């Protein structure tokens, strides 16, 4: 293996493990808005998304079936905003919508998107 450190020769006793460089692959990279980069992860399940919706009380604002309450209906929202747009709203919030998804894993975000696809 070849070290890729730029002139950082390891001197002395303590050898530190190579830093894990996080490589981000731009996927469909058109999303170039400021703030947290909203990508649309995949691999989640609608079941997990529903559980997440329960935990985060989406129903409290969006209505029992997420078809509208104090907040707008989420039926067809994935078609409307596209998965990236939904992820962005959930991560960054928007208007009266809290940034509930800010701390979610990709898996959880994906699951929520899968679940929202079932709201029709
Ligand atoms: C505190 C009330 C509240 C909660 C809880 C809430 N929302 Fe919202 N949400 C809103 C409001 C209000 C809007 C409209 C924001 C706007 O007008 O910009 C919104 C908008 C959205 C949108 C964009 C809708 C569109 O047509 O553009 C999505 C997607 C969304 N919420 C998903 C969720 C999900 C998923 C949850 C649960 C994890 C959730 N919301 C929980 C209040 C809430």
Coordinates of C-alpha atoms and ligand atoms in Angstrom, one line a residue:
X1 CA 0.0 0.0 0.0
X2 CA 1.2 3.4 -0.8
X3 CA 0.7 6.3 1.6
X4 CA -0.9 9.3 0.1
X5 CA 0.0 11.8 2.8
X6 CA 1.6 14.9 1.3
X7 CA 5.0 15.0 2.8
X8 CA 3.9 13.8 6.2
X9 CA 6.6 11.3 7.0
X10 CA 5.7 9.3 10.1
X11 CA 8.4 10.0 12.6
X12 CA 9.0 8.5 15.9
X13 CA 7.1 5.8 17.7
X14 CA 3.4 6.3 17.5
X15 CA 2.2 5.3 14.1
X16 CA -1.2 6.6 13.4
X17 CA -3.7 4.8 11.2
X18 CA -4.3 6.3 7.9
X19 CA -7.1 8.8 8.0
X20 CA -10.3 7.6 6.5
X21 CA -10.9 9.9 3.6
X22 CA -14.5 10.2 2.9
X23 CA -15.1 10.0 -0.8
X24 CA -18.4 11.3 -2.0
X25 CA -19.5 10.3 -5.4
X26 CA -21.6 12.9 -7.0
X27 CA -24.7 11.1 -8.2
X28 CA -26.7 13.0 -10.7
X29 CA -25.0 16.0 -9.2
X30 CA -27.3 18.7 -10.4
X31 CA -28.4 19.5 -6.8
X32 CA -26.1 22.5 -6.2
X33 CA -28.0 24.5 -3.7
X34 CA -26.5 25.8 -0.5
X35 CA -26.8 24.1 2.8
X36 CA -26.8 20.4 3.5
X37 CA -26.5 18.6 0.2
X38 CA -29.7 16.7 -0.3
X39 CA -29.2 13.5 -2.1
X40 CA -31.9 10.9 -2.3
X41 CA -30.6 7.7 -0.8
X42 CA -32.0 4.3 -1.6
X43 CA -32.3 1.0 0.1
X44 CA -34.9 1.8 2.8
X45 CA -38.3 0.2 3.3
X46 CA -41.8 1.7 3.5
X47 CA -42.3 -0.2 6.7
X48 CA -39.4 1.5 8.4
X49 CA -40.5 4.8 7.0
X50 CA -43.9 4.4 8.5
X51 CA -42.4 3.6 11.9
X52 CA -40.3 6.7 11.5
X53 CA -43.3 8.8 10.6
X54 CA -45.0 7.6 13.8
X55 CA -42.0 8.4 15.9
X56 CA -41.7 11.9 14.4
X57 CA -45.4 12.6 14.6
X58 CA -45.7 13.6 11.0
X59 CA -49.4 12.8 11.4
X60 CA -49.7 15.5 14.0
X61 CA -49.4 18.2 11.4
X62 CA -50.0 16.4 8.1
X63 CA -53.1 14.4 9.3
X64 CA -53.7 10.8 10.2
X65 CA -53.0 9.4 6.7
X66 CA -50.6 12.3 5.8
X67 CA -53.3 13.5 3.5
X68 CA -53.5 16.9 5.0
X69 CA -54.2 18.4 8.3
X70 CA -52.7 21.6 9.7
X71 CA -50.0 21.0 7.1
X72 CA -50.5 20.2 3.5
X73 CA -51.2 16.7 2.2
X74 CA -48.2 14.6 1.4
X75 CA -50.0 12.5 -1.1
X76 CA -48.0 12.4 -4.3
X77 CA -45.3 14.6 -2.8
X78 CA -42.5 12.4 -4.0
X79 CA -43.7 12.8 -7.6
X80 CA -44.0 16.5 -7.0
X81 CA -40.7 17.3 -5.3
X82 CA -38.8 14.3 -6.5
X83 CA -37.0 12.2 -3.9
X84 CA -34.2 14.8 -3.7
X85 CA -36.6 17.5 -3.0
X86 CA -38.3 15.6 -0.2
X87 CA -35.0 14.8 1.3
X88 CA -34.1 18.4 1.2
X89 CA -37.3 19.5 3.0
X90 CA -36.8 16.9 5.6
X91 CA -33.1 17.7 6.2
X92 CA -33.4 21.5 6.1
X93 CA -37.0 22.2 7.0
X94 CA -39.1 24.7 5.1
X95 CA -41.5 27.3 6.4
X96 CA -43.5 25.6 9.2
X97 CA -42.0 22.3 8.4
X98 CA -39.3 21.4 11.0
X99 CA -36.0 19.8 9.9
X100 CA -37.0 16.5 11.4
X101 CA -34.8 14.5 9.1
X102 CA -31.6 16.4 9.9
X103 CA -30.2 13.6 12.0
X104 CA -31.5 10.7 10.0
X105 CA -29.3 8.1 8.4
X106 CA -29.4 7.6 4.7
X107 CA -31.3 4.4 5.3
X108 CA -33.9 6.2 7.4
X109 CA -34.3 9.0 4.8
X110 CA -34.7 6.4 2.1
X111 CA -37.3 4.6 4.1
X112 CA -39.3 7.7 4.7
X113 CA -39.2 8.4 0.9
X114 CA -40.4 4.9 0.2
X115 CA -43.2 5.3 2.7
X116 CA -44.3 8.7 1.3
X117 CA -44.5 7.0 -2.1
X118 CA -47.3 4.8 -0.6
X119 CA -49.3 7.9 0.4
X120 CA -51.6 8.4 -2.5
Ligands
LIG1 C1 -44.9 20.9 13.3 C2 -45.8 20.4 12.2 C3 -45.2 19.5 11.2 C4 -44.6 18.2 11.4 C5 -44.5 17.5 12.8 C6 -44.2 17.7 10.1 N1 -44.5 18.6 9.2 FE1 -44.1 18.4 7.2 N2 -44.7 20.3 6.8 C7 -45.3 21.1 7.8 C8 -45.7 22.3 7.1 C9 -46.4 23.5 7.8 C10 -45.3 22.2 5.8 C11 -45.5 23.3 4.6 C12 -44.2 24.1 4.6 C13 -44.2 25.2 3.6 O1 -45.3 25.7 3.3 O2 -43.2 25.5 3.1 C14 -44.7 20.9 5.6 C15 -44.2 20.4 4.4 C16 -43.8 19.1 4.2 C17 -43.3 18.6 3.0 C18 -43.3 19.3 1.7 C19 -44.7 19.3 1.1 C20 -44.9 19.9 -0.2 O3 -45.9 19.7 -0.9 O4 -44.0 20.6 -0.7 C21 -42.9 17.3 3.2 C22 -42.4 16.3 2.2 C23 -43.2 17.1 4.6 N3 -43.6 18.2 5.2 C24 -42.9 15.9 5.2 C25 -43.1 15.6 6.6 C26 -42.7 14.4 7.2 C27 -42.2 13.1 6.5 C28 -42.9 14.5 8.6 C29 -42.6 13.6 9.7 C30 -41.2 13.1 9.7 C31 -43.4 15.9 8.8 N4 -43.5 16.5 7.5 C32 -43.7 16.5 10.0 C33 -45.5 20.8 9.1 C34 -45.1 19.7 9.8

